[in-house]
Each structure stands twice: as C-alpha cells, then as structure tokens.
JSON list of C-alpha atoms in Angstrom, two decimals:
[
{"chain": "A", "resi": 1100, "resn": "GLU", "atom": "CA", "xyz": [273.14, 97.39, 98.78]},
{"chain": "A", "resi": 1101, "resn": "ALA", "atom": "CA", "xyz": [273.86, 95.12, 95.88]},
{"chain": "A", "resi": 1102, "resn": "GLY", "atom": "CA", "xyz": [273.60, 96.60, 92.44]},
{"chain": "A", "resi": 1103, "resn": "VAL", "atom": "CA", "xyz": [271.98, 95.08, 89.33]},
{"chain": "A", "resi": 1104, "resn": "THR", "atom": "CA", "xyz": [273.61, 91.78, 88.52]},
{"chain": "A", "resi": 1105, "resn": "GLN", "atom": "CA", "xyz": [273.62, 89.87, 85.23]},
{"chain": "A", "resi": 1106, "resn": "PHE", "atom": "CA", "xyz": [274.63, 86.39, 84.31]},
{"chain": "A", "resi": 1107, "resn": "PRO", "atom": "CA", "xyz": [276.60, 85.33, 82.40]},
{"chain": "A", "resi": 1108, "resn": "SER", "atom": "CA", "xyz": [279.07, 88.04, 81.82]},
{"chain": "A", "resi": 1109, "resn": "HIS", "atom": "CA", "xyz": [280.05, 86.51, 78.45]},
{"chain": "A", "resi": 1110, "resn": "SER", "atom": "CA", "xyz": [278.45, 83.92, 76.23]},
{"chain": "A", "resi": 1111, "resn": "VAL", "atom": "CA", "xyz": [279.74, 82.54, 72.88]},
{"chain": "A", "resi": 1112, "resn": "ILE", "atom": "CA", "xyz": [277.38, 80.29, 71.04]},
{"chain": "A", "resi": 1113, "resn": "GLU", "atom": "CA", "xyz": [276.85, 79.03, 67.53]},
{"chain": "A", "resi": 1114, "resn": "LYS", "atom": "CA", "xyz": [274.16, 80.18, 65.24]},
{"chain": "A", "resi": 1115, "resn": "GLY", "atom": "CA", "xyz": [270.98, 78.25, 65.81]},
{"chain": "A", "resi": 1116, "resn": "GLN", "atom": "CA", "xyz": [271.66, 77.58, 69.50]},
{"chain": "A", "resi": 1117, "resn": "THR", "atom": "CA", "xyz": [269.70, 78.90, 72.48]},
{"chain": "A", "resi": 1118, "resn": "VAL", "atom": "CA", "xyz": [270.96, 81.28, 75.09]},
{"chain": "A", "resi": 1119, "resn": "THR", "atom": "CA", "xyz": [269.27, 82.54, 78.32]},
{"chain": "A", "resi": 1120, "resn": "LEU", "atom": "CA", "xyz": [270.42, 85.70, 79.92]},
{"chain": "A", "resi": 1121, "resn": "ARG", "atom": "CA", "xyz": [269.49, 86.44, 83.52]},
{"chain": "A", "resi": 1122, "resn": "CYS", "atom": "CA", "xyz": [269.13, 89.80, 85.35]},
{"chain": "A", "resi": 1123, "resn": "ASP", "atom": "CA", "xyz": [268.71, 90.33, 89.06]},
{"chain": "A", "resi": 1124, "resn": "PRO", "atom": "CA", "xyz": [267.54, 93.84, 89.75]},
{"chain": "A", "resi": 1125, "resn": "ILE", "atom": "CA", "xyz": [268.14, 95.89, 92.81]},
{"chain": "A", "resi": 1126, "resn": "SER", "atom": "CA", "xyz": [265.95, 94.71, 95.62]},
{"chain": "A", "resi": 1127, "resn": "GLY", "atom": "CA", "xyz": [262.62, 96.54, 95.74]},
{"chain": "A", "resi": 1128, "resn": "HIS", "atom": "CA", "xyz": [262.88, 97.86, 92.22]},
{"chain": "A", "resi": 1129, "resn": "ASP", "atom": "CA", "xyz": [259.67, 97.03, 90.42]},
{"chain": "A", "resi": 1130, "resn": "ASN", "atom": "CA", "xyz": [260.78, 98.56, 87.10]},
{"chain": "A", "resi": 1131, "resn": "LEU", "atom": "CA", "xyz": [263.12, 96.29, 85.05]},
{"chain": "A", "resi": 1132, "resn": "TYR", "atom": "CA", "xyz": [264.36, 97.18, 81.52]},
{"chain": "A", "resi": 1133, "resn": "TRP", "atom": "CA", "xyz": [266.33, 95.27, 78.96]},
{"chain": "A", "resi": 1134, "resn": "TYR", "atom": "CA", "xyz": [268.52, 97.19, 76.48]},
{"chain": "A", "resi": 1135, "resn": "ARG", "atom": "CA", "xyz": [270.93, 96.02, 73.83]},
{"chain": "A", "resi": 1136, "resn": "ARG", "atom": "CA", "xyz": [274.03, 97.54, 72.20]},
{"chain": "A", "resi": 1137, "resn": "VAL", "atom": "CA", "xyz": [275.16, 96.01, 68.99]},
{"chain": "A", "resi": 1138, "resn": "MET", "atom": "CA", "xyz": [278.62, 96.64, 67.60]},
{"chain": "A", "resi": 1139, "resn": "GLY", "atom": "CA", "xyz": [279.45, 100.35, 67.69]},
{"chain": "A", "resi": 1140, "resn": "LYS", "atom": "CA", "xyz": [275.87, 101.49, 67.70]},
{"chain": "A", "resi": 1141, "resn": "GLU", "atom": "CA", "xyz": [273.68, 103.08, 70.28]},
{"chain": "A", "resi": 1142, "resn": "ILE", "atom": "CA", "xyz": [272.16, 101.36, 73.24]},
{"chain": "A", "resi": 1143, "resn": "LYS", "atom": "CA", "xyz": [268.56, 100.41, 72.25]},
{"chain": "A", "resi": 1144, "resn": "PHE", "atom": "CA", "xyz": [265.55, 99.68, 74.39]},
{"chain": "A", "resi": 1145, "resn": "LEU", "atom": "CA", "xyz": [264.11, 96.13, 74.20]},
{"chain": "A", "resi": 1146, "resn": "LEU", "atom": "CA", "xyz": [261.38, 95.93, 76.86]},
{"chain": "A", "resi": 1147, "resn": "HIS", "atom": "CA", "xyz": [260.12, 97.06, 80.20]},
{"chain": "A", "resi": 1148, "resn": "PHE", "atom": "CA", "xyz": [258.56, 95.14, 83.05]},
{"chain": "A", "resi": 1149, "resn": "VAL", "atom": "CA", "xyz": [256.65, 96.52, 85.99]},
{"chain": "A", "resi": 1150, "resn": "LYS", "atom": "CA", "xyz": [256.78, 93.68, 88.52]},
{"chain": "A", "resi": 1151, "resn": "GLU", "atom": "CA", "xyz": [255.84, 90.59, 86.50]},
{"chain": "A", "resi": 1152, "resn": "SER", "atom": "CA", "xyz": [253.96, 92.51, 83.81]},
{"chain": "A", "resi": 1153, "resn": "LYS", "atom": "CA", "xyz": [255.24, 93.49, 80.42]},
{"chain": "A", "resi": 1154, "resn": "GLN", "atom": "CA", "xyz": [254.59, 97.14, 80.08]},
{"chain": "A", "resi": 1155, "resn": "ASP", "atom": "CA", "xyz": [256.32, 97.71, 76.73]},
{"chain": "A", "resi": 1156, "resn": "GLU", "atom": "CA", "xyz": [257.91, 95.25, 74.46]},
{"chain": "A", "resi": 1157, "resn": "SER", "atom": "CA", "xyz": [258.02, 97.48, 71.42]},
{"chain": "A", "resi": 1158, "resn": "GLY", "atom": "CA", "xyz": [261.80, 97.17, 71.11]},
{"chain": "A", "resi": 1159, "resn": "MET", "atom": "CA", "xyz": [261.98, 93.40, 70.89]},
{"chain": "A", "resi": 1160, "resn": "PRO", "atom": "CA", "xyz": [263.50, 92.60, 67.43]},
{"chain": "A", "resi": 1161, "resn": "ASN", "atom": "CA", "xyz": [261.41, 89.50, 66.60]},
{"chain": "A", "resi": 1162, "resn": "ASN", "atom": "CA", "xyz": [259.72, 86.43, 68.09]},
{"chain": "A", "resi": 1163, "resn": "ARG", "atom": "CA", "xyz": [263.08, 84.70, 68.63]},
{"chain": "A", "resi": 1164, "resn": "PHE", "atom": "CA", "xyz": [263.38, 86.82, 71.77]},
{"chain": "A", "resi": 1165, "resn": "LEU", "atom": "CA", "xyz": [261.39, 85.90, 74.84]},
{"chain": "A", "resi": 1166, "resn": "ALA", "atom": "CA", "xyz": [261.59, 87.74, 78.17]},
{"chain": "A", "resi": 1167, "resn": "GLU", "atom": "CA", "xyz": [260.05, 86.69, 81.43]},
{"chain": "A", "resi": 1168, "resn": "ARG", "atom": "CA", "xyz": [259.86, 87.97, 84.93]},
{"chain": "A", "resi": 1169, "resn": "THR", "atom": "CA", "xyz": [258.10, 85.32, 86.98]},
{"chain": "A", "resi": 1170, "resn": "GLY", "atom": "CA", "xyz": [257.29, 86.48, 90.51]},
{"chain": "A", "resi": 1171, "resn": "GLY", "atom": "CA", "xyz": [258.33, 90.02, 89.72]},
{"chain": "A", "resi": 1172, "resn": "THR", "atom": "CA", "xyz": [261.92, 89.47, 90.85]},
{"chain": "A", "resi": 1173, "resn": "TYR", "atom": "CA", "xyz": [264.65, 88.36, 88.45]},
{"chain": "A", "resi": 1174, "resn": "SER", "atom": "CA", "xyz": [264.20, 88.36, 84.70]},
{"chain": "A", "resi": 1175, "resn": "THR", "atom": "CA", "xyz": [265.38, 86.12, 81.87]},
{"chain": "A", "resi": 1176, "resn": "LEU", "atom": "CA", "xyz": [265.87, 86.89, 78.24]},
{"chain": "A", "resi": 1177, "resn": "LYS", "atom": "CA", "xyz": [265.98, 83.96, 75.95]},
{"chain": "A", "resi": 1178, "resn": "VAL", "atom": "CA", "xyz": [267.14, 83.98, 72.33]},
{"chain": "A", "resi": 1179, "resn": "GLN", "atom": "CA", "xyz": [266.06, 80.96, 70.32]},
{"chain": "A", "resi": 1180, "resn": "PRO", "atom": "CA", "xyz": [267.41, 80.24, 67.79]},
{"chain": "A", "resi": 1181, "resn": "ALA", "atom": "CA", "xyz": [270.30, 82.75, 67.96]},
{"chain": "A", "resi": 1182, "resn": "GLU", "atom": "CA", "xyz": [271.38, 84.51, 64.73]},
{"chain": "A", "resi": 1183, "resn": "LEU", "atom": "CA", "xyz": [274.62, 86.29, 63.92]},
{"chain": "A", "resi": 1184, "resn": "GLU", "atom": "CA", "xyz": [272.99, 89.73, 64.18]},
{"chain": "A", "resi": 1185, "resn": "ASP", "atom": "CA", "xyz": [272.04, 88.93, 67.80]},
{"chain": "A", "resi": 1186, "resn": "SER", "atom": "CA", "xyz": [275.58, 89.56, 68.89]},
{"chain": "A", "resi": 1187, "resn": "GLY", "atom": "CA", "xyz": [276.09, 92.49, 71.15]},
{"chain": "A", "resi": 1188, "resn": "VAL", "atom": "CA", "xyz": [275.97, 93.58, 74.77]},
{"chain": "A", "resi": 1189, "resn": "TYR", "atom": "CA", "xyz": [272.64, 93.03, 76.65]},
{"chain": "A", "resi": 1190, "resn": "PHE", "atom": "CA", "xyz": [272.07, 95.36, 79.55]},
{"chain": "A", "resi": 1191, "resn": "CYS", "atom": "CA", "xyz": [269.55, 95.19, 82.25]},
{"chain": "A", "resi": 1192, "resn": "ALA", "atom": "CA", "xyz": [268.46, 98.17, 84.31]},
{"chain": "A", "resi": 1193, "resn": "SER", "atom": "CA", "xyz": [266.12, 98.61, 87.21]},
{"chain": "A", "resi": 1194, "resn": "SER", "atom": "CA", "xyz": [264.43, 101.52, 88.94]},
{"chain": "A", "resi": 1195, "resn": "GLN", "atom": "CA", "xyz": [261.89, 102.12, 91.70]},
{"chain": "A", "resi": 1196, "resn": "VAL", "atom": "CA", "xyz": [258.32, 103.03, 90.89]},
{"chain": "A", "resi": 1197, "resn": "THR", "atom": "CA", "xyz": [257.78, 106.55, 92.21]},
{"chain": "A", "resi": 1198, "resn": "SER", "atom": "CA", "xyz": [255.39, 109.44, 91.56]},
{"chain": "A", "resi": 1199, "resn": "THR", "atom": "CA", "xyz": [258.21, 111.74, 90.35]},
{"chain": "A", "resi": 1200, "resn": "TRP", "atom": "CA", "xyz": [258.90, 112.64, 86.77]},
{"chain": "A", "resi": 1201, "resn": "ALA", "atom": "CA", "xyz": [261.30, 109.86, 86.21]},
{"chain": "A", "resi": 1202, "resn": "GLU", "atom": "CA", "xyz": [263.11, 107.28, 88.16]},
{"chain": "A", "resi": 1203, "resn": "THR", "atom": "CA", "xyz": [266.86, 106.80, 87.92]},
{"chain": "A", "resi": 1204, "resn": "GLN", "atom": "CA", "xyz": [267.71, 103.61, 86.05]},
{"chain": "A", "resi": 1205, "resn": "TYR", "atom": "CA", "xyz": [270.65, 101.61, 87.41]},
{"chain": "A", "resi": 1206, "resn": "PHE", "atom": "CA", "xyz": [272.41, 99.38, 84.92]},
{"chain": "A", "resi": 1207, "resn": "GLY", "atom": "CA", "xyz": [274.00, 96.06, 85.34]},
{"chain": "A", "resi": 1208, "resn": "PRO", "atom": "CA", "xyz": [277.46, 95.22, 83.86]},
{"chain": "A", "resi": 1209, "resn": "GLY", "atom": "CA", "xyz": [275.93, 93.67, 80.79]},
{"chain": "A", "resi": 1210, "resn": "THR", "atom": "CA", "xyz": [276.15, 90.20, 79.10]},
{"chain": "A", "resi": 1211, "resn": "ARG", "atom": "CA", "xyz": [278.40, 90.10, 76.14]},
{"chain": "A", "resi": 1212, "resn": "LEU", "atom": "CA", "xyz": [276.89, 87.75, 73.57]},
{"chain": "A", "resi": 1213, "resn": "LEU", "atom": "CA", "xyz": [278.75, 86.50, 70.57]},
{"chain": "A", "resi": 1214, "resn": "VAL", "atom": "CA", "xyz": [277.01, 84.35, 68.01]},
{"chain": "A", "resi": 1215, "resn": "LEU", "atom": "CA", "xyz": [279.34, 82.53, 65.58]},
{"chain": "B", "resi": 555, "resn": "GLY", "atom": "CA", "xyz": [259.35, 107.78, 68.20]},
{"chain": "B", "resi": 556, "resn": "GLU", "atom": "CA", "xyz": [262.15, 109.69, 69.96]},
{"chain": "B", "resi": 557, "resn": "ASN", "atom": "CA", "xyz": [265.49, 110.15, 68.18]},
{"chain": "B", "resi": 558, "resn": "VAL", "atom": "CA", "xyz": [268.69, 111.36, 69.96]},
{"chain": "B", "resi": 559, "resn": "GLU", "atom": "CA", "xyz": [271.72, 112.52, 68.10]},
{"chain": "B", "resi": 560, "resn": "GLN", "atom": "CA", "xyz": [275.09, 112.92, 70.00]},
{"chain": "B", "resi": 561, "resn": "HIS", "atom": "CA", "xyz": [278.28, 114.70, 68.95]},
{"chain": "B", "resi": 562, "resn": "PRO", "atom": "CA", "xyz": [281.12, 114.27, 68.73]},
{"chain": "B", "resi": 563, "resn": "SER", "atom": "CA", "xyz": [281.64, 110.55, 68.54]},
{"chain": "B", "resi": 564, "resn": "THR", "atom": "CA", "xyz": [285.14, 110.87, 69.80]},
{"chain": "B", "resi": 565, "resn": "LEU", "atom": "CA", "xyz": [286.85, 113.62, 71.90]},
{"chain": "B", "resi": 566, "resn": "SER", "atom": "CA", "xyz": [290.43, 113.93, 72.82]},
{"chain": "B", "resi": 567, "resn": "VAL", "atom": "CA", "xyz": [291.39, 116.56, 75.38]},
{"chain": "B", "resi": 568, "resn": "GLN", "atom": "CA", "xyz": [294.45, 117.47, 77.44]},
{"chain": "B", "resi": 569, "resn": "GLU", "atom": "CA", "xyz": [294.22, 116.90, 81.15]},
{"chain": "B", "resi": 570, "resn": "GLY", "atom": "CA", "xyz": [292.89, 119.95, 82.83]},
{"chain": "B", "resi": 571, "resn": "ASP", "atom": "CA", "xyz": [291.00, 121.21, 79.82]},
{"chain": "B", "resi": 572, "resn": "SER", "atom": "CA", "xyz": [287.25, 121.12, 79.42]},
{"chain": "B", "resi": 573, "resn": "ALA", "atom": "CA", "xyz": [285.14, 118.66, 77.44]},
{"chain": "B", "resi": 574, "resn": "VAL", "atom": "CA", "xyz": [281.77, 119.31, 75.96]},
{"chain": "B", "resi": 575, "resn": "ILE", "atom": "CA", "xyz": [279.39, 116.86, 74.47]},
{"chain": "B", "resi": 576, "resn": "LYS", "atom": "CA", "xyz": [276.19, 117.80, 72.72]},
{"chain": "B", "resi": 577, "resn": "CYS", "atom": "CA", "xyz": [272.93, 115.99, 72.08]},
{"chain": "B", "resi": 578, "resn": "THR", "atom": "CA", "xyz": [269.73, 116.83, 70.28]},
{"chain": "B", "resi": 579, "resn": "TYR", "atom": "CA", "xyz": [266.39, 115.13, 70.63]},
{"chain": "B", "resi": 580, "resn": "SER", "atom": "CA", "xyz": [263.31, 115.04, 68.50]},
{"chain": "B", "resi": 581, "resn": "ASP", "atom": "CA", "xyz": [260.35, 114.37, 70.78]},
{"chain": "B", "resi": 582, "resn": "SER", "atom": "CA", "xyz": [259.26, 117.69, 72.50]},
{"chain": "B", "resi": 583, "resn": "ALA", "atom": "CA", "xyz": [257.37, 115.66, 75.04]},
{"chain": "B", "resi": 584, "resn": "SER", "atom": "CA", "xyz": [260.63, 114.19, 76.47]},
{"chain": "B", "resi": 585, "resn": "ASN", "atom": "CA", "xyz": [261.10, 115.55, 79.90]},
{"chain": "B", "resi": 586, "resn": "TYR", "atom": "CA", "xyz": [264.07, 113.62, 81.49]},
{"chain": "B", "resi": 587, "resn": "PHE", "atom": "CA", "xyz": [267.66, 113.65, 80.22]},
{"chain": "B", "resi": 588, "resn": "PRO", "atom": "CA", "xyz": [270.28, 111.58, 82.02]},
{"chain": "B", "resi": 589, "resn": "TRP", "atom": "CA", "xyz": [273.97, 111.25, 81.15]},
{"chain": "B", "resi": 590, "resn": "TYR", "atom": "CA", "xyz": [275.70, 107.94, 81.66]},
{"chain": "B", "resi": 591, "resn": "LYS", "atom": "CA", "xyz": [279.45, 107.06, 81.79]},
{"chain": "B", "resi": 592, "resn": "GLN", "atom": "CA", "xyz": [280.52, 103.70, 80.66]},
{"chain": "B", "resi": 593, "resn": "GLU", "atom": "CA", "xyz": [284.00, 102.41, 81.50]},
{"chain": "B", "resi": 594, "resn": "LEU", "atom": "CA", "xyz": [285.56, 99.35, 79.84]},
{"chain": "B", "resi": 595, "resn": "GLY", "atom": "CA", "xyz": [283.82, 96.13, 80.88]},
{"chain": "B", "resi": 596, "resn": "LYS", "atom": "CA", "xyz": [281.23, 97.85, 83.00]},
{"chain": "B", "resi": 597, "resn": "GLY", "atom": "CA", "xyz": [277.66, 98.89, 82.60]},
{"chain": "B", "resi": 598, "resn": "PRO", "atom": "CA", "xyz": [276.61, 102.58, 82.17]},
{"chain": "B", "resi": 599, "resn": "GLN", "atom": "CA", "xyz": [276.62, 104.55, 85.30]},
{"chain": "B", "resi": 600, "resn": "LEU", "atom": "CA", "xyz": [274.53, 107.69, 85.84]},
{"chain": "B", "resi": 601, "resn": "ILE", "atom": "CA", "xyz": [276.67, 110.72, 86.37]},
{"chain": "B", "resi": 602, "resn": "ILE", "atom": "CA", "xyz": [274.13, 113.48, 86.18]},
{"chain": "B", "resi": 603, "resn": "ASP", "atom": "CA", "xyz": [270.54, 114.14, 85.01]},
{"chain": "B", "resi": 604, "resn": "ILE", "atom": "CA", "xyz": [268.28, 117.01, 84.27]},
{"chain": "B", "resi": 605, "resn": "ARG", "atom": "CA", "xyz": [264.56, 117.43, 84.11]},
{"chain": "B", "resi": 606, "resn": "SER", "atom": "CA", "xyz": [262.73, 119.63, 81.66]},
{"chain": "B", "resi": 607, "resn": "ASN", "atom": "CA", "xyz": [261.70, 122.24, 84.28]},
{"chain": "B", "resi": 608, "resn": "VAL", "atom": "CA", "xyz": [265.38, 123.06, 84.82]},
{"chain": "B", "resi": 609, "resn": "GLY", "atom": "CA", "xyz": [267.78, 124.82, 82.48]},
{"chain": "B", "resi": 610, "resn": "GLU", "atom": "CA", "xyz": [271.07, 123.89, 84.20]},
{"chain": "B", "resi": 611, "resn": "LYS", "atom": "CA", "xyz": [272.46, 121.60, 86.82]},
{"chain": "B", "resi": 612, "resn": "LYS", "atom": "CA", "xyz": [275.87, 121.32, 88.27]},
{"chain": "B", "resi": 613, "resn": "ASP", "atom": "CA", "xyz": [277.70, 118.63, 90.32]},
{"chain": "B", "resi": 614, "resn": "GLN", "atom": "CA", "xyz": [281.29, 119.51, 91.07]},
{"chain": "B", "resi": 615, "resn": "ARG", "atom": "CA", "xyz": [283.19, 119.34, 87.77]},
{"chain": "B", "resi": 616, "resn": "ILE", "atom": "CA", "xyz": [280.17, 118.21, 85.73]},
{"chain": "B", "resi": 617, "resn": "ALA", "atom": "CA", "xyz": [277.33, 120.31, 84.51]},
{"chain": "B", "resi": 618, "resn": "VAL", "atom": "CA", "xyz": [274.45, 119.79, 82.13]},
{"chain": "B", "resi": 619, "resn": "THR", "atom": "CA", "xyz": [272.47, 122.47, 80.27]},
{"chain": "B", "resi": 620, "resn": "LEU", "atom": "CA", "xyz": [269.14, 122.04, 78.58]},
{"chain": "B", "resi": 621, "resn": "ASN", "atom": "CA", "xyz": [267.46, 124.17, 75.90]},
{"chain": "B", "resi": 622, "resn": "LYS", "atom": "CA", "xyz": [263.98, 122.97, 75.47]},
{"chain": "B", "resi": 623, "resn": "THR", "atom": "CA", "xyz": [263.15, 125.39, 72.63]},
{"chain": "B", "resi": 624, "resn": "ALA", "atom": "CA", "xyz": [266.02, 124.12, 70.53]},
{"chain": "B", "resi": 625, "resn": "LYS", "atom": "CA", "xyz": [265.66, 120.59, 71.86]},
{"chain": "B", "resi": 626, "resn": "HIS", "atom": "CA", "xyz": [269.32, 120.08, 72.78]},
{"chain": "B", "resi": 627, "resn": "PHE", "atom": "CA", "xyz": [271.31, 119.40, 75.96]},
{"chain": "B", "resi": 628, "resn": "SER", "atom": "CA", "xyz": [274.97, 119.38, 76.68]},
{"chain": "B", "resi": 629, "resn": "LEU", "atom": "CA", "xyz": [277.44, 117.79, 79.13]},
{"chain": "B", "resi": 630, "resn": "HIS", "atom": "CA", "xyz": [280.29, 119.95, 80.36]},
{"chain": "B", "resi": 631, "resn": "ILE", "atom": "CA", "xyz": [283.25, 118.43, 82.20]},
{"chain": "B", "resi": 632, "resn": "THR", "atom": "CA", "xyz": [285.78, 120.92, 83.57]},
{"chain": "B", "resi": 633, "resn": "GLU", "atom": "CA", "xyz": [289.34, 120.25, 84.73]},
{"chain": "B", "resi": 634, "resn": "THR", "atom": "CA", "xyz": [289.39, 116.88, 83.06]},
{"chain": "B", "resi": 635, "resn": "GLN", "atom": "CA", "xyz": [291.36, 114.07, 84.64]},
{"chain": "B", "resi": 636, "resn": "PRO", "atom": "CA", "xyz": [292.63, 110.85, 83.14]},
{"chain": "B", "resi": 637, "resn": "GLU", "atom": "CA", "xyz": [289.92, 108.95, 85.06]},
{"chain": "B", "resi": 638, "resn": "ASP", "atom": "CA", "xyz": [287.33, 110.86, 83.02]},
{"chain": "B", "resi": 639, "resn": "SER", "atom": "CA", "xyz": [288.38, 108.75, 80.03]},
{"chain": "B", "resi": 640, "resn": "ALA", "atom": "CA", "xyz": [285.37, 106.63, 79.10]},
{"chain": "B", "resi": 641, "resn": "VAL", "atom": "CA", "xyz": [282.33, 106.48, 76.79]},
{"chain": "B", "resi": 642, "resn": "TYR", "atom": "CA", "xyz": [279.59, 108.98, 77.57]},
{"chain": "B", "resi": 643, "resn": "PHE", "atom": "CA", "xyz": [275.95, 108.48, 76.61]},
{"chain": "B", "resi": 644, "resn": "CYS", "atom": "CA", "xyz": [273.12, 111.04, 76.60]},
{"chain": "B", "resi": 645, "resn": "ALA", "atom": "CA", "xyz": [269.56, 109.77, 76.75]},
{"chain": "B", "resi": 646, "resn": "ALA", "atom": "CA", "xyz": [266.00, 111.14, 76.79]},
{"chain": "B", "resi": 647, "resn": "SER", "atom": "CA", "xyz": [262.78, 109.74, 78.13]},
{"chain": "B", "resi": 648, "resn": "ARG", "atom": "CA", "xyz": [259.22, 110.72, 79.07]},
{"chain": "B", "resi": 649, "resn": "ARG", "atom": "CA", "xyz": [257.09, 109.36, 81.86]},
{"chain": "B", "resi": 650, "resn": "ALA", "atom": "CA", "xyz": [254.13, 108.62, 79.57]},
{"chain": "B", "resi": 651, "resn": "ALA", "atom": "CA", "xyz": [256.33, 106.18, 77.61]},
{"chain": "B", "resi": 652, "resn": "GLY", "atom": "CA", "xyz": [257.32, 104.21, 80.73]},
{"chain": "B", "resi": 653, "resn": "ASN", "atom": "CA", "xyz": [260.50, 106.18, 81.07]},
{"chain": "B", "resi": 654, "resn": "LYS", "atom": "CA", "xyz": [262.25, 103.98, 78.56]},
{"chain": "B", "resi": 655, "resn": "LEU", "atom": "CA", "xyz": [265.54, 105.59, 77.58]},
{"chain": "B", "resi": 656, "resn": "THR", "atom": "CA", "xyz": [266.45, 106.56, 74.05]},
{"chain": "B", "resi": 657, "resn": "PHE", "atom": "CA", "xyz": [270.16, 106.86, 73.86]},
{"chain": "B", "resi": 658, "resn": "GLY", "atom": "CA", "xyz": [272.51, 108.86, 71.70]},
{"chain": "B", "resi": 659, "resn": "GLY", "atom": "CA", "xyz": [275.31, 107.01, 69.89]},
{"chain": "B", "resi": 660, "resn": "GLY", "atom": "CA", "xyz": [277.96, 107.72, 72.58]},
{"chain": "B", "resi": 661, "resn": "THR", "atom": "CA", "xyz": [281.12, 109.81, 72.79]},
{"chain": "B", "resi": 662, "resn": "ARG", "atom": "CA", "xyz": [284.47, 108.25, 73.47]},
{"chain": "B", "resi": 663, "resn": "VAL", "atom": "CA", "xyz": [286.44, 110.64, 75.62]},
{"chain": "B", "resi": 664, "resn": "LEU", "atom": "CA", "xyz": [290.19, 110.35, 75.99]},
{"chain": "B", "resi": 665, "resn": "VAL", "atom": "CA", "xyz": [291.97, 112.55, 78.47]},
{"chain": "B", "resi": 666, "resn": "LYS", "atom": "CA", "xyz": [295.64, 112.77, 77.74]},
{"chain": "B", "resi": 667, "resn": "PRO", "atom": "CA", "xyz": [298.00, 113.28, 80.75]}
]
C-alpha cells in the first residue's frame, strides 16, 4: 500500500511568488492534516480536513495560505504571496476515521520550501 | 491550547546504552500520546503510542510510560544501535479537538558506535 506522498519535495521561490504544495493521502483515509516545521522549531498544526470539509483551520498563519481538498482525495496548500518567514518543511498526514480514541496519523516525506 | 515541552533537545549515547526522552503536556484532556522518529530527508514515522487509560507500553527495545497526574510521558530506548540515531518527537492530542497533534520541540539522538 502506498504511503502519503507529497509534491514537490523541494521548492525554492522568491518572496512575492506563489507556490502550491500537493498531498496525496493514503487511499481510504478521510482525515488529512497539514503541519509545518520552521527552522529548528517544533512541528505545528496548520489545518485538518475530513473528506472535503475543513474541520479545523486554527493553525493557518494568515490569509496568504489557502488549502483545498476538492473531492475529498488529494489536497493542495497554496501560499500567495510567499514571505521569507514561510520557509520551512510542510508535512501532510492522513488517518482513517474510526470510533476509537485516536487514529494513527501517517506522515508524508514533506515539502521543503525556501523563500528567498 | 495544548503545550508540549520535550527534553533534552540533544542526546548522545554510546551504542548499547539506554536513551530516555521526557515530555510534559499542559492540557489534562489530552488522551493520546504518540512518538515519532524522523530520519534525515524523511517524514516523521510513528514508533509507539500510548493512550491515557494505559500507564506503560512496550514494543521490543522501545517503551513509553505515562503519568497522567504529573502530565508527563517518557520514551525509553534500550540497547541503542547506530540506526536509532534520528530526531524523536513526542506529541499529544485529544479526540474532541479532531486529534490534531501538538508536538514537542524534538530530541536529536546520536548513538555512537
């Protein structure tokens, strides 16, 4: 079974440009999360989808970030316009919806974004 | 919101020795505590987790303990091997909050042969 995939693996852009990150969750996983780790700091939650619906976007830094999950399959995270402080590693994770206490989240390899 | 503190930030051990990483959390409603291992260039990989109705869990050389009263949990790695070298993250979550993970700052573990 394929794991969570993310594209691109690396992206270097200039300040003011737009970048779109893509995440393909594990097939059948309705939960999809985006996280970010900026230089040397902890991994921080950005937002959570259940299927195509945004359940929680409390971690989104500002309105320059837009996440979508059309059709409840893959998700995109667009940053427009990018700023220097947006540099970091963006992780996507997915999990099944179950009735248990918590569902294991499986992480993708991340997209390393550098804004110059 | 939840806050997770992780210590130490770096840990160097001799191969064969044990490694212990400690985390504290602030939200008493948190009920799920996973540990992730991240190797260079890869995403975090779950190595063990524990739920709040359990005090200890073990999987081969890895064990996790949870003290709900003190709100802290620890990762224990015994008989460390060079391939255990990585960054380890603890995290906490609760179902009512959509299971979003709040991570500690990470511990860089180096196992010296």
